[in-house]
PDB file of C-alpha atoms in Angstrom:
ATOM      1  CA  ASP A   1      60.007 -22.176  95.406  1.00  0.00           C
ATOM      2  CA  VAL A   2      61.397 -22.581  98.928  1.00  0.00           C
ATOM      3  CA  ASP A   3      60.562 -26.304  98.992  1.00  0.00           C
ATOM      4  CA  ARG A   4      62.932 -26.935  96.067  1.00  0.00           C
ATOM      5  CA  PHE A   5      65.776 -25.186  97.889  1.00  0.00           C
ATOM      6  CA  TYR A   6      65.350 -27.570 100.837  1.00  0.00           C
ATOM      7  CA  GLU A   7      65.917 -30.442  98.384  1.00  0.00           C
ATOM      8  CA  ILE A   8      69.066 -28.780  97.029  1.00  0.00           C
ATOM      9  CA  TYR A   9      70.435 -27.948 100.482  1.00  0.00           C
ATOM     10  CA  ALA A  10      69.771 -31.510 101.734  1.00  0.00           C
ATOM     11  CA  GLU A  11      72.995 -32.587 100.010  1.00  0.00           C
ATOM     12  CA  PRO A  12      75.755 -32.587 102.674  1.00  0.00           C
ATOM     13  CA  GLU A  13      78.366 -31.377 100.172  1.00  0.00           C
ATOM     14  CA  ILE A  14      76.293 -28.220  99.618  1.00  0.00           C
ATOM     15  CA  THR A  15      76.014 -27.208 103.267  1.00  0.00           C
ATOM     16  CA  ALA A  16      79.637 -28.136 103.965  1.00  0.00           C
ATOM     17  CA  HIS A  17      80.597 -24.916 102.188  1.00  0.00           C
ATOM     18  CA  MET A  18      77.800 -22.511 103.019  1.00  0.00           C
ATOM     19  CA  GLU A  19      75.125 -21.547 105.515  1.00  0.00           C
ATOM     20  CA  ASN A  20      72.129 -23.828 105.688  1.00  0.00           C
ATOM     21  CA  LEU A  21      68.486 -22.816 105.423  1.00  0.00           C
ATOM     22  CA  TYR A  22      66.324 -22.249 108.503  1.00  0.00           C
ATOM     23  CA  ASP A  23      65.175 -25.470 110.198  1.00  0.00           C
ATOM     24  CA  ASP A  24      61.596 -24.182 110.024  1.00  0.00           C
ATOM     25  CA  ILE A  25      60.410 -23.752 106.430  1.00  0.00           C
ATOM     26  CA  ASN A  26      58.033 -20.968 107.481  1.00  0.00           C
ATOM     27  CA  GLU A  27      60.970 -18.982 108.870  1.00  0.00           C
ATOM     28  CA  GLU A  28      62.776 -19.488 105.560  1.00  0.00           C
ATOM     29  CA  ARG A  29      59.718 -18.293 103.635  1.00  0.00           C
ATOM     30  CA  GLU A  30      59.496 -15.181 105.820  1.00  0.00           C
ATOM     31  CA  PHE A  31      63.224 -14.559 105.382  1.00  0.00           C
ATOM     32  CA  ALA A  32      62.815 -14.878 101.573  1.00  0.00           C
ATOM     33  CA  ARG A  33      59.869 -12.452 101.545  1.00  0.00           C
ATOM     34  CA  SER A  34      61.781  -9.937 103.637  1.00  0.00           C
ATOM     35  CA  TYR A  35      64.930 -10.377 101.547  1.00  0.00           C
ATOM     36  CA  ILE A  36      63.049  -9.753  98.312  1.00  0.00           C
ATOM     37  CA  GLU A  37      61.175  -6.789  99.766  1.00  0.00           C
ATOM     38  CA  ASN A  38      64.249  -5.090 101.215  1.00  0.00           C
ATOM     39  CA  MET A  39      67.259  -6.155  99.151  1.00  0.00           C
ATOM     40  CA  TYR A  40      65.732  -5.662  95.728  1.00  0.00           C
ATOM     41  CA  LYS A  41      63.886  -2.503  96.646  1.00  0.00           C
ATOM     42  CA  PHE A  42      66.946  -0.831  98.165  1.00  0.00           C
ATOM     43  CA  TYR A  43      69.811  -2.198  96.042  1.00  0.00           C
ATOM     44  CA  GLU A  44      68.010  -3.417  92.887  1.00  0.00           C
ATOM     45  CA  TYR A  45      69.832  -6.731  93.036  1.00  0.00           C
ATOM     46  CA  GLY A  46      70.215  -9.849  95.124  1.00  0.00           C
ATOM     47  CA  MET A  47      70.257 -13.597  94.707  1.00  0.00           C
ATOM     48  CA  TRP A  48      68.223 -14.882  91.769  1.00  0.00           C
ATOM     49  CA  THR A  49      66.763 -18.336  91.214  1.00  0.00           C
ATOM     50  CA  VAL A  50      68.611 -20.324  88.552  1.00  0.00           C
ATOM     51  CA  CYS A  51      66.259 -22.324  86.340  1.00  0.00           C
ATOM     52  CA  LEU A  52      66.592 -24.499  83.287  1.00  0.00           C
ATOM     53  CA  LYS A  53      64.649 -23.475  80.176  1.00  0.00           C
ATOM     54  CA  ASP A  54      61.863 -25.862  81.216  1.00  0.00           C
ATOM     55  CA  GLY A  55      61.501 -24.052  84.565  1.00  0.00           C
ATOM     56  CA  THR A  56      63.310 -26.620  86.712  1.00  0.00           C
ATOM     57  CA  ILE A  57      64.960 -24.844  89.654  1.00  0.00           C
ATOM     58  CA  ILE A  58      68.595 -25.911  89.899  1.00  0.00           C
ATOM     59  CA  GLY A  59      70.004 -23.320  92.297  1.00  0.00           C
ATOM     60  CA  ARG A  60      70.526 -19.665  92.940  1.00  0.00           C
ATOM     61  CA  ALA A  61      73.111 -17.090  92.000  1.00  0.00           C
ATOM     62  CA  GLY A  62      73.499 -13.363  92.151  1.00  0.00           C
ATOM     63  CA  LEU A  63      74.913 -10.467  94.079  1.00  0.00           C
ATOM     64  CA  CYS A  64      74.926  -9.742  97.775  1.00  0.00           C
ATOM     65  CA  HIS A  65      77.023  -7.842 100.314  1.00  0.00           C
ATOM     66  CA  ARG A  66      79.694  -8.672 102.770  1.00  0.00           C
ATOM     67  CA  GLU A  67      81.945  -6.471 104.837  1.00  0.00           C
ATOM     68  CA  ILE A  68      85.644  -6.714 104.156  1.00  0.00           C
ATOM     69  CA  ASN A  69      88.239  -4.549 105.866  1.00  0.00           C
ATOM     70  CA  GLY A  70      85.497  -2.254 107.170  1.00  0.00           C
ATOM     71  CA  GLU A  71      83.955  -1.693 103.733  1.00  0.00           C
ATOM     72  CA  LEU A  72      80.658  -3.052 102.414  1.00  0.00           C
ATOM     73  CA  GLU A  73      81.553  -4.928  99.239  1.00  0.00           C
ATOM     74  CA  ILE A  74      79.538  -6.577  96.475  1.00  0.00           C
ATOM     75  CA  GLU A  75      79.946 -10.323  96.415  1.00  0.00           C
ATOM     76  CA  VAL A  76      78.874 -12.893  93.863  1.00  0.00           C
ATOM     77  CA  GLY A  77      77.191 -15.927  95.363  1.00  0.00           C
ATOM     78  CA  TYR A  78      75.976 -19.142  93.823  1.00  0.00           C
ATOM     79  CA  ILE A  79      74.771 -22.628  94.590  1.00  0.00           C
ATOM     80  CA  ILE A  80      73.887 -25.279  92.042  1.00  0.00           C
ATOM     81  CA  ASP A  81      72.117 -28.547  92.838  1.00  0.00           C
ATOM     82  CA  LYS A  82      74.659 -31.373  93.002  1.00  0.00           C
ATOM     83  CA  ALA A  83      72.865 -33.208  90.171  1.00  0.00           C
ATOM     84  CA  TYR A  84      73.494 -30.221  87.871  1.00  0.00           C
ATOM     85  CA  GLN A  85      77.087 -29.419  88.812  1.00  0.00           C
ATOM     86  CA  ASN A  86      79.951 -29.673  86.314  1.00  0.00           C
ATOM     87  CA  LYS A  87      77.687 -28.730  83.416  1.00  0.00           C
ATOM     88  CA  GLY A  88      78.585 -25.017  83.192  1.00  0.00           C
ATOM     89  CA  TYR A  89      75.503 -23.661  84.982  1.00  0.00           C
ATOM     90  CA  ALA A  90      77.461 -21.986  87.785  1.00  0.00           C
ATOM     91  CA  THR A  91      79.805 -20.361  85.275  1.00  0.00           C
ATOM     92  CA  GLU A  92      76.886 -19.094  83.192  1.00  0.00           C
ATOM     93  CA  ALA A  93      75.040 -17.737  86.241  1.00  0.00           C
ATOM     94  CA  ILE A  94      78.161 -16.029  87.588  1.00  0.00           C
ATOM     95  CA  LYS A  95      78.889 -14.456  84.197  1.00  0.00           C
ATOM     96  CA  ALA A  96      75.346 -13.037  84.098  1.00  0.00           C
ATOM     97  CA  SER A  97      75.725 -11.679  87.640  1.00  0.00           C
ATOM     98  CA  LEU A  98      79.082 -10.094  86.793  1.00  0.00           C
ATOM     99  CA  ASP A  99      77.655  -8.560  83.635  1.00  0.00           C
ATOM    100  CA  TYR A 100      74.819  -7.031  85.671  1.00  0.00           C
ATOM    101  CA  ALA A 101      77.260  -5.676  88.274  1.00  0.00           C
ATOM    102  CA  LYS A 102      79.575  -4.177  85.686  1.00  0.00           C
ATOM    103  CA  ASN A 103      77.027  -2.723  83.283  1.00  0.00           C
ATOM    104  CA  ARG A 104      74.022  -1.907  85.443  1.00  0.00           C
ATOM    105  CA  LEU A 105      75.680  -1.116  88.775  1.00  0.00           C
ATOM    106  CA  GLU A 106      78.942   0.187  87.274  1.00  0.00           C
ATOM    107  CA  ALA A 107      80.873  -1.832  89.852  1.00  0.00           C
ATOM    108  CA  THR A 108      84.654  -1.612  89.572  1.00  0.00           C
ATOM    109  CA  HIS A 109      85.206  -5.005  91.185  1.00  0.00           C
ATOM    110  CA  ILE A 110      83.314  -7.994  92.570  1.00  0.00           C
ATOM    111  CA  ASN A 111      84.398 -10.377  95.317  1.00  0.00           C
ATOM    112  CA  ALA A 112      83.814 -14.069  95.861  1.00  0.00           C
ATOM    113  CA  PHE A 113      84.053 -15.289  99.467  1.00  0.00           C
ATOM    114  CA  ILE A 114      84.701 -19.020  99.325  1.00  0.00           C
ATOM    115  CA  ARG A 115      84.981 -21.237 102.371  1.00  0.00           C
ATOM    116  CA  LYS A 116      88.414 -22.748 102.686  1.00  0.00           C
ATOM    117  CA  GLY A 117      88.474 -26.196 101.129  1.00  0.00           C
ATOM    118  CA  ASN A 118      85.779 -25.570  98.505  1.00  0.00           C
ATOM    119  CA  GLN A 119      88.103 -26.354  95.605  1.00  0.00           C
ATOM    120  CA  ILE A 120      85.307 -26.628  93.047  1.00  0.00           C
ATOM    121  CA  SER A 121      84.146 -23.041  93.648  1.00  0.00           C
ATOM    122  CA  ILE A 122      87.727 -21.793  93.687  1.00  0.00           C
ATOM    123  CA  ALA A 123      88.315 -23.395  90.277  1.00  0.00           C
ATOM    124  CA  VAL A 124      85.151 -21.785  88.877  1.00  0.00           C
ATOM    125  CA  VAL A 125      86.043 -18.239  89.934  1.00  0.00           C
ATOM    126  CA  LYS A 126      89.677 -18.623  88.834  1.00  0.00           C
ATOM    127  CA  LYS A 127      88.460 -19.758  85.412  1.00  0.00           C
ATOM    128  CA  LEU A 128      86.414 -16.539  85.213  1.00  0.00           C
ATOM    129  CA  GLY A 129      89.417 -14.344  86.005  1.00  0.00           C
ATOM    130  CA  PHE A 130      89.101 -13.822  89.761  1.00  0.00           C
ATOM    131  CA  GLU A 131      92.351 -13.515  91.697  1.00  0.00           C
ATOM    132  CA  HIS A 132      93.003 -14.427  95.327  1.00  0.00           C
ATOM    133  CA  ILE A 133      93.354 -11.258  97.435  1.00  0.00           C
ATOM    134  CA  GLN A 134      93.336 -12.510 101.011  1.00  0.00           C
ATOM    135  CA  ASN A 135      92.096 -15.020 103.565  1.00  0.00           C
ATOM    136  CA  ALA A 136      89.722 -14.031 106.349  1.00  0.00           C
ATOM    137  CA  GLU A 137      87.746 -15.495 109.208  1.00  0.00           C
ATOM    138  CA  LEU A 138      84.078 -14.485 109.095  1.00  0.00           C
ATOM    139  CA  ASP A 139      81.260 -15.782 111.266  1.00  0.00           C
ATOM    140  CA  GLY A 140      83.504 -18.551 112.607  1.00  0.00           C
ATOM    141  CA  HIS A 141      84.520 -19.853 109.166  1.00  0.00           C
ATOM    142  CA  GLU A 142      87.732 -19.457 107.209  1.00  0.00           C
ATOM    143  CA  TYR A 143      87.323 -17.934 103.748  1.00  0.00           C
ATOM    144  CA  GLU A 144      89.502 -17.359 100.741  1.00  0.00           C
ATOM    145  CA  ILE A 145      88.556 -14.060  99.131  1.00  0.00           C
ATOM    146  CA  TYR A 146      88.826 -13.680  95.376  1.00  0.00           C
ATOM    147  CA  ARG A 147      88.266 -10.525  93.326  1.00  0.00           C
ATOM    148  CA  ILE A 148      87.718  -9.600  89.713  1.00  0.00           C
ATOM    149  CA  SER A 149      88.308  -5.980  88.724  1.00  0.00           C
ATOM    150  CA  TYR A 150      87.092  -4.056  85.675  1.00  0.00           C
TER     151      TYR A 150
END
């Protein structure tokens, strides 16, 4: 539900560390349709909606791509509504994404690109066994790149 994501992304702390949604909700809906149609059809993975057992949408998490050192790499991404942070949901969603990458995609490693200063996300990936491999500037933002290998 795109409307719910606008509520989640309205929190300034969320968009301080990641790209925002389109200003126009119809553009965001079209982007989501295109993303689902192309990403899942071609790669069989992408970002998934994170829901509580009762169906409440609390964020998104999953796998996407980013170029690093000239190579297209698999990256884990996640965002959890501020009201649901620090309850283990990000960790659980990342673990499920990593399990999918390792077992279904037979990935040998997964990256996490975290904007410099996002200490909460850095702590989460470190707790899961990711190690810092380098810093990089991408799209005008400074990132710390973490990797977990299998």
